[in-house]
Short mmCIF file of C-alpha atoms in Angstrom, two decimals:
data_model
loop_
_atom_site.label_atom_id
_atom_site.label_comp_id
_atom_site.label_asym_id
_atom_site.label_seq_id
_atom_site.Cartn_x
_atom_site.Cartn_y
_atom_site.Cartn_z
CA MET D 1 222.06 133.44 227.57
CA ALA D 2 223.43 136.79 226.92
CA THR D 3 224.13 138.91 230.19
CA LEU D 4 223.32 142.66 230.76
CA SER D 5 226.89 143.39 231.77
CA ALA D 6 230.76 142.94 231.13
CA ALA D 7 233.01 140.75 232.89
CA PRO D 8 232.90 140.95 236.91
CA ASP D 9 234.61 144.46 238.42
CA PRO D 10 234.54 144.35 242.19
CA HIS D 11 235.48 147.86 242.55
CA GLY D 12 232.90 148.92 239.81
CA ALA D 13 230.31 147.08 241.81
CA ALA D 14 231.18 148.41 245.10
CA ARG D 15 231.03 152.11 243.67
CA ARG D 16 227.62 151.35 242.37
CA LEU D 17 226.38 149.93 245.46
CA LYS D 18 227.25 153.48 247.18
CA ARG D 19 225.21 155.06 244.01
CA VAL D 20 222.34 152.81 244.88
CA LEU D 21 221.82 154.43 248.24
CA ASP D 22 222.20 158.22 247.59
CA PRO D 23 220.39 159.97 248.35
CA ASP D 24 217.07 158.47 250.04
CA ALA D 25 218.59 155.25 251.83
CA ARG D 26 218.16 156.79 255.54
CA LEU D 27 219.55 154.25 257.09
CA TRP D 28 221.38 156.19 259.95
CA PRO D 29 217.93 155.38 262.09
CA ALA D 30 218.28 151.77 261.72
CA SER D 31 221.95 151.63 262.43
CA GLY D 32 221.10 154.27 266.06
CA LEU D 33 218.73 151.70 266.99
CA LEU D 34 221.11 148.66 266.81
CA LEU D 35 223.45 150.67 268.61
CA GLY D 36 220.47 151.24 270.97
CA ASP D 37 220.07 147.35 271.26
CA THR D 38 223.72 147.00 272.39
CA LEU D 39 223.12 149.94 275.36
CA ALA D 40 219.98 148.01 276.22
CA GLY D 41 222.20 144.74 276.32
CA ILE D 42 224.55 146.36 278.61
CA GLY D 43 221.31 147.37 280.53
CA PHE D 44 219.94 144.23 280.32
CA ALA D 45 223.60 142.40 281.54
CA ALA D 46 223.47 145.46 284.63
CA GLY D 47 219.95 144.42 285.31
CA LEU D 48 220.66 140.48 285.70
CA ALA D 49 223.98 140.82 288.00
CA GLY D 50 222.09 143.11 290.34
CA SER D 51 219.09 140.79 290.39
CA VAL D 52 221.17 137.93 291.35
CA VAL D 53 223.10 139.70 293.83
CA HIS D 54 219.90 141.16 295.57
CA LEU D 55 218.16 138.12 295.19
CA SER D 56 218.50 136.95 299.09
CA ALA D 57 217.76 140.59 300.10
CA GLY D 58 214.37 140.63 298.15
CA GLY D 59 211.64 143.52 298.47
CA ALA D 60 212.90 147.23 297.81
CA ALA D 61 216.65 146.05 296.86
CA LEU D 62 215.16 143.95 294.19
CA VAL D 63 212.56 146.02 292.39
CA PRO D 64 215.14 148.45 290.97
CA TRP D 65 217.25 145.73 289.36
CA LEU D 66 214.18 143.82 287.90
CA ALA D 67 212.96 147.21 286.61
CA LEU D 68 215.85 147.66 284.92
CA LEU D 69 216.17 144.19 283.69
CA PHE D 70 212.42 144.30 282.01
CA ALA D 71 213.21 147.94 280.42
CA ALA D 72 216.30 146.73 278.70
CA GLY D 73 214.55 143.38 277.51
CA ILE D 74 211.58 145.57 276.13
CA ALA D 75 214.01 148.16 274.66
CA ARG D 76 215.99 145.49 273.15
CA GLY D 77 213.09 144.04 271.53
CA VAL D 78 211.65 147.61 270.21
CA CYS D 79 215.05 148.40 268.88
CA GLY D 80 215.50 144.99 266.86
CA LEU D 81 211.85 145.27 265.41
CA SER D 82 212.22 148.85 264.91
CA ALA D 83 215.56 148.78 263.19
CA ALA D 84 214.26 145.67 260.99
CA ARG D 85 211.04 147.77 259.64
CA ILE D 86 213.23 150.74 258.96
CA GLY D 87 215.93 148.73 257.01
CA ALA D 88 212.82 146.89 254.78
CA ALA D 89 211.62 150.22 254.17
CA ALA D 90 214.75 151.68 252.62
CA ALA D 91 215.70 148.38 250.72
CA ARG D 92 211.66 148.78 249.17
CA ARG D 93 212.77 152.40 248.17
CA THR D 94 215.99 151.45 246.64
CA LYS D 95 214.95 148.35 244.77
CA CYS D 96 212.08 150.51 243.38
CA ALA D 97 214.49 152.76 242.26
CA VAL D 98 216.99 150.78 240.90
CA ARG D 99 214.18 148.61 239.08
CA ALA D 100 212.72 151.83 237.43
CA SER D 101 216.25 152.86 236.21
CA LEU D 102 216.78 149.33 234.64
CA ILE D 103 213.52 149.17 233.00
CA ASP D 104 213.73 152.72 231.81
CA HIS D 105 217.34 151.38 230.36
CA VAL D 106 216.09 148.41 228.54
CA LEU D 107 213.29 150.28 226.99
CA ARG D 108 215.62 152.94 225.98
CA ARG D 109 218.39 150.43 225.06
CA ALA D 110 219.96 150.32 221.66
CA PRO D 111 218.04 148.03 219.25
CA ALA D 112 219.37 144.70 218.35
CA GLY D 113 220.60 143.89 221.54
CA GLN D 114 221.95 140.35 222.92
CA ALA D 115 219.66 140.11 226.02
CA THR D 116 217.20 137.61 225.99
CA THR D 117 213.67 138.00 227.63
CA GLY D 118 214.53 135.65 230.02
CA ALA D 119 217.68 137.11 231.00
CA LEU D 120 216.00 140.96 231.28
CA LEU D 121 213.23 139.16 233.17
CA ALA D 122 216.11 137.67 235.57
CA ALA D 123 217.73 141.01 235.75
CA ALA D 124 214.65 142.85 236.77
CA VAL D 125 213.80 140.45 239.29
CA ASP D 126 216.29 138.29 240.96
CA GLU D 127 219.23 140.46 240.74
CA ILE D 128 217.42 143.84 242.10
CA GLU D 129 215.70 141.68 244.48
CA ALA D 130 219.33 140.59 245.80
CA LEU D 131 219.68 144.22 247.07
CA ASP D 132 216.89 143.70 249.92
CA GLY D 133 219.60 142.00 252.35
CA TYR D 134 222.38 144.23 251.75
CA VAL D 135 220.43 147.30 252.32
CA ALA D 136 217.91 146.02 254.99
CA ARG D 137 220.13 143.93 257.13
CA PHE D 138 223.62 144.15 256.26
CA LEU D 139 224.36 147.97 255.94
CA PRO D 140 222.90 148.68 259.33
CA ALA D 141 224.97 145.71 260.91
CA ARG D 142 227.97 147.14 259.35
CA ALA D 143 227.50 150.78 260.84
CA ALA D 144 226.47 149.23 263.93
CA ALA D 145 229.44 147.08 264.33
CA SER D 146 231.81 149.54 263.77
CA LEU D 147 230.73 151.18 267.43
CA ALA D 148 228.85 148.51 269.56
CA PRO D 149 231.76 145.96 270.07
CA LEU D 150 233.42 149.41 271.85
CA LEU D 151 230.67 149.93 273.72
CA VAL D 152 230.84 146.69 275.01
CA ILE D 153 234.78 146.35 275.65
CA GLY D 154 234.08 149.78 277.53
CA ALA D 155 231.46 148.45 279.63
CA THR D 156 233.40 145.34 280.15
CA ALA D 157 236.63 147.12 281.29
CA LEU D 158 234.84 149.27 283.93
CA ALA D 159 233.89 146.41 285.78
CA SER D 160 236.91 143.96 284.78
CA PRO D 161 239.88 144.93 282.48
CA ILE D 162 240.99 141.59 282.29
CA ALA D 163 237.69 140.28 280.91
CA ALA D 164 237.98 143.09 278.32
CA GLY D 165 241.33 141.99 277.24
CA ILE D 166 240.00 138.02 276.89
CA LEU D 167 237.38 139.62 274.77
CA ILE D 168 239.88 141.21 272.39
CA GLY D 169 242.36 138.73 272.30
CA THR D 170 239.93 136.26 270.85
CA LEU D 171 238.67 139.26 268.33
CA ILE D 172 242.05 139.08 266.36
CA PRO D 173 242.14 135.50 264.86
CA PHE D 174 238.13 135.94 264.28
CA VAL D 175 238.94 138.84 262.22
CA ALA D 176 241.32 136.78 260.30
CA ALA D 177 239.29 133.81 259.36
CA MET D 178 236.35 136.07 258.24
CA ILE D 179 238.85 137.89 255.53
CA LEU D 180 240.00 134.00 254.45
CA ALA D 181 236.27 133.02 254.17
CA GLY D 182 234.88 136.32 252.83
CA GLY D 183 237.38 136.11 249.98
CA ALA D 184 236.38 132.47 248.96
CA ALA D 185 232.78 133.11 249.43
CA ALA D 186 232.85 136.52 246.94
CA GLU D 187 234.09 134.39 244.27
CA GLN D 188 231.66 131.49 245.04
CA SER D 189 228.68 133.87 245.40
CA ARG D 190 229.45 135.15 242.30
CA ARG D 191 229.21 131.80 240.41
CA GLN D 192 226.17 130.76 242.17
CA PHE D 193 224.45 133.65 241.17
CA ALA D 194 225.68 133.41 237.10
CA ALA D 195 224.39 130.18 237.35
CA LEU D 196 220.72 131.45 238.88
CA SER D 197 220.42 133.86 236.09
CA ARG D 198 221.06 131.37 233.61
CA LEU D 199 218.54 128.90 234.96
CA SER D 200 215.61 131.69 235.31
CA GLY D 201 216.49 133.25 231.74
CA LEU D 202 216.53 129.92 230.47
CA PHE D 203 213.31 129.05 232.06
CA ALA D 204 211.15 132.14 231.11
CA ASP D 205 212.23 131.78 227.43
CA ARG D 206 211.33 127.89 227.02
CA ILE D 207 208.03 128.90 228.79
CA ARG D 208 207.33 131.76 226.28
CA ALA D 209 208.30 129.12 224.01
CA LEU D 210 206.23 125.91 225.05
CA PRO D 211 203.66 125.68 222.19
CA ILE D 212 206.83 125.72 219.74
CA LEU D 213 208.26 123.13 221.80
CA LEU D 214 205.23 120.77 222.16
CA ALA D 215 204.67 121.07 218.25
CA PHE D 216 208.23 120.19 217.23
CA ASP D 217 208.50 117.55 220.03
CA GLY D 218 211.35 119.59 221.68
CA ALA D 219 210.04 119.02 225.27
CA ALA D 220 211.90 116.58 226.42
CA ARG D 221 215.08 118.01 225.20
CA GLU D 222 214.49 121.26 226.76
CA ALA D 223 213.73 119.63 230.32
CA GLU D 224 217.26 117.72 230.09
CA ARG D 225 218.66 121.28 229.62
CA LEU D 226 216.65 122.78 232.37
CA GLY D 227 218.00 119.57 234.62
CA VAL D 228 221.22 120.47 233.45
CA ALA D 229 221.30 123.64 234.43
CA SER D 230 219.43 123.24 237.79
CA ASP D 231 222.09 120.70 238.92
CA GLU D 232 224.49 123.18 238.19
CA LEU D 233 223.17 125.55 240.06
CA ALA D 234 222.54 123.24 243.00
CA ARG D 235 226.48 122.61 242.97
CA ARG D 236 227.58 126.19 243.45
CA THR D 237 224.84 126.64 245.89
CA MET D 238 226.13 124.21 247.68
CA ARG D 239 229.65 125.46 247.32
CA VAL D 240 228.39 128.24 248.64
CA LEU D 241 226.41 127.00 251.85
CA ARG D 242 229.90 125.42 252.65
CA ILE D 243 231.95 128.38 253.07
CA ALA D 244 228.73 129.60 254.92
CA PHE D 245 228.94 127.13 257.50
CA VAL D 246 232.42 127.46 257.84
CA SER D 247 232.62 130.97 258.16
CA SER D 248 229.63 130.59 260.72
CA GLY D 249 231.58 127.62 262.51
CA ALA D 250 234.43 130.37 263.16
CA LEU D 251 232.16 132.92 264.51
CA GLU D 252 230.36 130.69 266.56
CA PHE D 253 233.74 129.04 267.88
CA PHE D 254 235.79 132.28 268.63
CA ALA D 255 232.07 133.74 270.64
CA ALA D 256 231.98 130.45 272.63
CA LEU D 257 235.39 130.43 273.28
CA SER D 258 235.44 134.06 274.60
CA VAL D 259 232.46 133.42 276.73
CA ALA D 260 234.04 130.56 278.19
CA LEU D 261 237.68 131.95 278.99
CA VAL D 262 235.50 134.74 280.59
CA ALA D 263 233.69 132.42 282.59
CA VAL D 264 236.69 130.54 283.74
CA TYR D 265 238.52 133.48 284.60
CA ALA D 266 235.81 135.06 286.48
CA GLY D 267 235.04 131.70 288.45
CA PHE D 268 238.39 131.18 289.52
CA ASN D 269 238.98 135.10 290.29
CA LEU D 270 236.16 134.74 292.60
CA LEU D 271 237.10 131.38 293.99
CA GLY D 272 240.77 132.90 294.46
CA LEU D 273 242.00 129.69 292.46
CA LEU D 274 244.15 131.71 289.47
CA PRO D 275 247.42 130.06 288.92
CA PHE D 276 248.72 133.67 288.47
CA PRO D 277 248.54 136.52 289.90
CA VAL D 278 246.26 139.54 288.10
CA PRO D 279 245.77 143.16 289.35
CA GLU D 280 242.45 142.95 290.54
CA LYS D 281 239.89 140.96 292.79
CA LEU D 282 236.09 140.43 291.24
CA ASP D 283 233.06 140.27 293.37
CA LEU D 284 229.97 138.33 292.32
CA ALA D 285 228.08 141.49 290.94
CA ARG D 286 231.26 142.32 288.81
CA GLY D 287 231.95 138.60 288.02
CA PHE D 288 228.53 138.22 286.52
CA PHE D 289 228.07 141.08 284.84
CA VAL D 290 231.17 140.56 282.69
CA LEU D 291 229.85 137.18 282.18
CA ALA D 292 226.36 138.28 281.05
CA LEU D 293 227.90 140.70 278.85
CA ALA D 294 230.38 138.37 277.08
CA PRO D 295 228.05 137.24 274.46
CA GLU D 296 226.97 141.06 273.69
CA PHE D 297 230.26 141.52 272.52
CA TYR D 298 230.05 138.95 269.24
CA LEU D 299 226.41 140.11 268.42
CA PRO D 300 227.09 142.77 266.02
CA MET D 301 229.63 140.21 264.28
CA ARG D 302 227.02 137.37 264.16
CA ARG D 303 224.38 140.14 262.72
CA ILE D 304 227.42 141.16 259.74
CA ALA D 305 227.88 137.02 259.08
CA ALA D 306 224.36 136.30 259.19
CA ALA D 307 223.74 139.16 256.53
CA TYR D 308 227.20 138.63 254.60
CA HIS D 309 225.89 136.49 251.90
CA ASP D 310 223.44 139.24 251.07
CA LYS D 311 226.34 141.61 250.59
CA GLN D 312 228.02 139.25 248.28
CA ALA D 313 225.07 138.47 246.48
CA ALA D 314 224.10 142.15 246.12
CA GLN D 315 227.57 142.85 245.02
CA THR D 316 227.44 139.98 242.57
CA ALA D 317 223.91 141.76 240.95
CA VAL D 318 224.97 145.19 240.26
CA ASP D 319 228.28 143.91 238.98
CA ARG D 320 225.86 142.15 236.22
CA LEU D 321 223.52 145.11 236.08
CA PRO D 322 224.49 148.02 233.23
CA GLU D 323 226.32 150.86 234.41
CA ALA D 324 223.47 153.46 232.73
CA VAL D 325 221.36 151.73 235.72
CA PHE D 326 223.41 153.30 238.48
CA ALA D 327 224.34 156.67 236.97
CA PRO D 328 222.45 160.14 237.63
CA PRO D 329 219.40 160.30 235.98
CA GLN D 330 219.51 161.96 232.37
CA GLY D 331 216.83 164.16 230.76
CA HIS D 332 215.58 162.40 227.38
CA ALA D 333 214.18 164.68 224.57
CA PRO D 334 210.51 165.02 224.71
CA ALA D 335 208.93 162.81 222.35
CA ARG D 336 207.24 165.28 219.56
CA ARG D 337 203.81 164.74 218.27
CA PHE D 338 203.11 166.09 214.55
CA GLU D 339 199.56 167.71 214.36
CA ARG D 340 199.71 167.29 210.67
CA PRO D 341 201.02 164.31 208.17
CA PRO D 342 204.94 164.57 208.15
CA GLY D 343 207.21 163.77 205.27
CA ILE D 344 209.61 161.05 205.92
CA ARG D 345 213.12 160.69 204.31
CA PHE D 346 215.65 157.72 203.93
CA ASP D 347 218.91 158.94 203.02
CA ASP D 348 221.49 156.59 202.16
CA VAL D 349 219.98 153.97 205.05
CA THR D 350 221.96 151.00 206.31
CA ILE D 351 220.58 148.46 208.69
CA ARG D 352 222.64 145.89 210.20
CA TYR D 353 222.04 143.65 213.30
CA SER D 354 225.09 142.05 213.87
CA THR D 355 228.73 142.49 212.42
CA ASP D 356 228.40 138.93 211.38
CA ASP D 357 225.75 138.94 209.23
CA ALA D 358 224.98 140.58 206.06
CA PRO D 359 222.77 143.96 206.32
CA PRO D 360 219.05 143.40 205.65
CA VAL D 361 219.10 147.20 204.43
CA ARG D 362 222.03 148.49 202.68
CA HIS D 363 222.36 152.21 201.09
CA PHE D 364 218.07 152.66 201.24
CA SER D 365 217.11 155.96 199.73
CA PHE D 366 213.49 157.55 198.99
CA ASP D 367 210.96 160.34 200.18
CA LEU D 368 207.66 159.58 201.43
CA ALA D 369 205.71 162.80 200.67
CA PRO D 370 203.04 164.13 203.60
CA GLY D 371 200.15 162.11 203.70
CA ALA D 372 201.13 159.80 200.62
CA ILE D 373 200.83 156.10 201.04
CA VAL D 374 203.90 154.07 200.07
CA ALA D 375 203.81 150.09 199.82
CA LEU D 376 207.18 148.62 200.54
CA VAL D 377 207.27 145.21 198.20
CA GLY D 378 209.93 142.77 197.95
CA PRO D 379 210.88 139.12 198.93
CA SER D 380 211.11 137.85 202.39
CA GLY D 381 214.35 139.09 203.91
CA SER D 382 214.68 142.25 201.88
CA GLY D 383 214.36 144.51 205.11
CA LYS D 384 210.44 145.78 204.67
CA SER D 385 209.65 145.03 208.37
CA SER D 386 213.20 146.60 209.43
CA LEU D 387 212.24 149.90 207.52
CA LEU D 388 209.30 150.33 209.80
CA HIS D 389 211.25 149.17 212.95
CA LEU D 390 213.77 151.80 212.06
CA LEU D 391 211.41 154.55 212.42
CA LEU D 392 210.00 153.13 215.81
CA GLY D 393 213.45 152.55 217.42
CA LEU D 394 213.57 149.16 217.38
CA ALA D 395 216.18 148.48 214.50
CA PRO D 396 219.95 149.93 214.64
CA LEU D 397 220.68 152.72 212.23
CA SER D 398 224.17 151.60 210.92
CA GLY D 399 224.45 154.31 208.44
CA GLY D 400 222.74 157.39 206.87
CA ARG D 401 220.00 159.34 208.49
CA VAL D 402 216.46 159.19 208.65
CA LEU D 403 214.38 162.67 208.47
CA VAL D 404 210.93 163.08 209.68
CA ASP D 405 209.45 166.76 208.98
CA GLY D 406 213.32 167.45 208.29
CA LEU D 407 214.39 166.36 211.72
CA GLU D 408 216.03 163.27 212.79
CA PRO D 409 214.76 161.59 215.60
CA SER D 410 217.53 161.68 218.08
CA ASP D 411 216.58 165.73 217.54
CA GLN D 412 212.76 165.29 218.21
CA GLY D 413 212.51 162.09 220.74
CA SER D 414 210.58 159.05 219.88
CA VAL D 415 208.44 159.13 216.90
CA ALA D 416 206.06 156.43 218.05
CA ALA D 417 204.04 158.87 219.80
CA SER D 418 202.75 160.15 216.36
CA ALA D 419 203.07 156.74 215.01
CA ALA D 420 200.11 154.06 214.75
CA TRP D 421 201.09 150.65 214.27
CA ILE D 422 200.01 147.29 212.97
CA GLY D 423 202.60 144.22 212.85
CA GLN D 424 202.50 140.92 211.62
CA THR D 425 201.31 139.69 214.95
CA PRO D 426 199.31 142.13 216.81
CA LEU D 427 199.62 141.93 220.56
CA VAL D 428 196.83 140.54 222.57
CA VAL D 429 196.94 140.72 226.33
CA ALA D 430 194.79 138.74 229.09
CA GLY D 431 191.80 140.64 229.98
CA THR D 432 188.88 142.15 228.03
CA LEU D 433 188.27 143.16 224.49
CA ARG D 434 188.03 146.90 225.89
CA ALA D 435 191.26 146.42 227.74
CA ASN D 436 193.06 145.21 224.70
CA LEU D 437 191.81 148.06 222.73
CA ALA D 438 192.47 150.60 225.22
CA LEU D 439 196.42 149.97 225.10
CA ALA D 440 196.44 152.01 222.35
CA TRP D 441 195.17 155.01 223.93
CA PRO D 442 194.42 154.91 227.64
CA ALA D 443 192.47 157.91 227.85
CA ALA D 444 190.05 156.86 225.53
CA THR D 445 186.32 156.98 226.61
CA ASP D 446 183.96 153.73 226.18
CA ARG D 447 182.27 155.42 223.27
CA ASP D 448 185.62 156.36 221.50
CA ILE D 449 186.60 152.40 221.99
CA ALA D 450 183.29 151.44 220.75
CA SER D 451 183.41 153.83 217.67
CA ALA D 452 187.10 152.60 216.79
CA ALA D 453 185.97 148.95 217.20
CA GLU D 454 182.89 149.35 214.76
CA ARG D 455 184.77 150.94 212.56
CA ALA D 456 187.42 148.34 212.31
CA GLY D 457 184.61 145.85 211.29
CA LEU D 458 184.19 144.48 215.12
CA GLY D 459 180.21 145.26 215.17
CA PRO D 460 179.27 141.63 214.93
CA MET D 461 181.88 140.93 217.81
CA LEU D 462 180.41 143.76 220.02
CA ALA D 463 177.13 142.82 219.30
CA THR D 464 177.45 139.28 220.33
CA ARG D 465 180.03 139.45 223.24
CA GLY D 466 180.29 143.14 224.03
CA LEU D 467 183.42 145.20 225.07
CA ASP D 468 183.76 142.95 228.70
CA ALA D 469 184.37 140.12 226.41
CA PRO D 470 187.08 138.07 228.03
CA ILE D 471 190.39 137.27 225.81
CA ASN D 472 193.19 135.12 227.36
CA ALA D 473 196.79 136.04 226.13
CA ARG D 474 196.91 133.86 223.31
CA GLY D 475 193.58 135.26 221.78
CA GLY D 476 191.89 131.95 222.10
CA GLY D 477 188.23 131.95 220.49
CA LEU D 478 189.59 134.91 218.12
CA SER D 479 189.65 134.38 214.75
CA GLY D 480 192.75 135.76 212.66
CA GLY D 481 190.75 138.29 211.11
CA GLU D 482 189.10 139.21 214.41
CA ILE D 483 192.85 139.58 215.84
CA ARG D 484 193.99 141.84 212.73
CA ARG D 485 190.97 144.11 213.15
CA ILE D 486 191.53 144.58 217.12
CA ALA D 487 195.24 145.89 215.90
CA LEU D 488 193.24 147.89 213.45
CA ALA D 489 190.82 149.13 215.86
CA ARG D 490 193.80 150.30 217.83
CA ALA D 491 195.16 152.34 214.95
CA ILE D 492 191.83 153.71 214.64
CA LEU D 493 191.64 154.63 218.07
CA LYS D 494 195.21 156.19 218.42
CA PRO D 495 195.04 160.03 217.28
CA SER D 496 198.25 159.92 215.01
CA SER D 497 199.70 161.19 211.85
CA ILE D 498 201.96 158.44 211.04
CA LEU D 499 200.75 154.73 210.07
CA LEU D 500 203.06 151.71 209.70
CA LEU D 501 201.45 148.65 208.75
CA ASP D 502 203.29 145.25 208.40
CA GLU D 503 201.88 142.75 206.51
CA PRO D 504 198.23 143.50 207.88
CA THR D 505 196.59 140.67 205.54
CA ALA D 506 199.05 138.16 206.00
CA HIS D 507 197.30 134.62 206.00
CA LEU D 508 193.57 136.08 205.59
CA ASP D 509 191.34 134.69 202.99
CA PRO D 510 190.17 136.82 200.02
CA HIS D 511 187.20 137.99 201.33
CA ALA D 512 188.54 138.90 204.64
CA GLU D 513 191.70 140.10 203.08
CA ALA D 514 189.42 142.90 201.05
CA ALA D 515 187.36 143.85 203.90
CA LEU D 516 190.24 144.76 205.58
CA ILE D 517 192.30 146.29 202.69
CA ALA D 518 188.86 148.95 202.25
CA THR D 519 189.23 149.71 206.10
CA ILE D 520 192.94 150.39 206.27
CA ARG D 521 192.11 152.56 202.74
CA ARG D 522 189.67 154.77 204.63
CA LEU D 523 192.40 154.65 208.36
CA ALA D 524 195.03 155.84 205.67
CA ASN D 525 192.99 158.88 204.28
CA GLY D 526 195.19 161.98 206.21
CA ARG D 527 198.07 160.32 207.56
CA THR D 528 201.66 159.58 206.21
CA THR D 529 201.55 155.63 205.69
CA LEU D 530 204.14 153.18 204.94
CA ILE D 531 203.08 149.26 204.41
CA ALA D 532 205.07 146.43 204.01
CA THR D 533 203.64 143.70 201.94
CA HIS D 534 203.52 140.84 199.70
CA SER D 535 200.00 141.38 198.97
CA ALA D 536 199.56 142.85 195.30
CA ALA D 537 195.52 143.83 196.29
CA LEU D 538 196.93 145.79 199.52
CA ALA D 539 199.75 147.07 197.54
CA ALA D 540 197.25 148.53 194.65
CA ILE D 541 195.88 150.88 197.39
CA ALA D 542 199.44 152.75 197.65
CA ASP D 543 200.24 156.10 195.76
CA ARG D 544 203.64 154.58 195.16
CA ARG D 545 205.55 151.11 195.11
CA VAL D 546 209.07 150.84 196.46
CA SER D 547 210.85 147.59 195.26
CA LEU D 548 213.51 146.21 197.85
CA ALA D 549 216.01 143.48 196.72
CA ALA D 550 216.96 140.43 198.94
CA PRO D 551 220.52 140.54 200.53
CA GLU D 552 223.24 139.22 198.80
#
């Protein structure tokens, strides 16, 4: 399955991740709240130590410490919840912005791209969704972790410099273990994400082709392919989880070790049983405080470790997306509308979809006069549809140029804004007849829609079912002629000066074809019309016929 980008580039991915957050991420409040959580944790440890020390005194001596304890606990809950909400909101804004940029890039990408529909769906959904944890959890945790342990060390050092030194000593091997695990996790995460993208794209493409697979008895074969892809994804996911468990185990080991060493030191210091001299003597309040504060030292690192896979997934995801998605937005030429039928000129045009294949159109030239009807005739594969697609920006211009009213499409924006299109397989979407017709002109009123449907020959359908007649995505309950007339009604409904038709009467019986040709003849009046057809009856209404030969 084709992907959307080139080979992985970790440095490029890091740059893209930075650009993702400018300028609207606004994550500093979340990081500040996580620092506030650390400060509240210090207050909680102080309140807990004070409550234990003054427990025997009771009454007024205990109330301030209990108040500090409960206030710090509530503050921790508020800080944690608020940080999560701010991070989630920033992630939502980021995903929406990147997804909009990707969709814009996909709609404007060069024709004949290699990415399949499944790959595009996987990129727009799964790969962009991978940014969620990175923005919502990892970035605030990383920013807070740069300062929060220092606050804990500082508070611990005020009570016991030796205990603070113990915490710092356990941090050094922990950092080394995390660096080793992080490098392995990055590579395995990249492979796991590639397998997920392949499976998502393969599944989406096979679902779209399900009727064809069933018709040609290919369901079992494709189910086996999906099974192989699923097994590959499962294996790669387990490799990522193994590394995640190793890094998590290392974190928990050093966190537990730091607490245990502080507990042993504080306990033996209080009992006076240390086997070596130390320059401090702890009392119960300070000993209990450093013991209660020790778990807070590794809490910021725990947050980073929990979100580290999110960071790797996000880096892999953005590395697979096109660079243009993360570039500053650029203006596009506004679509030009032609108030009158334009002239169209093909000057030495060549269309090539792949360097490995012969071009379907080579050195093709002709002029289409304003308001004229031209029929493109020729055998299948001669490039009739490609010429129509070229005008709509759906086929690559490999040589020559196309002029519409003397301007190239690149100079005037999209020609599609002024063109009505009827293809070989008209699009039908799930909804109502009204919704299907309004695709051509969303601003149309019900009266406009009904009038276009009547002119297209859908009067009997309107009389029996109405504009609210339900239509499924496969056009169930509609005949081939009715589907063609829906496309024709769209062309009638849309104000346009260019009419492009690609085999509009294919597979119709002679009676239905004759009725549709009459409607097309009326529709083409006052429009520059280009028709690709094999039908001699349809070509007969043209002012001029242009014959194309099949490529050698």
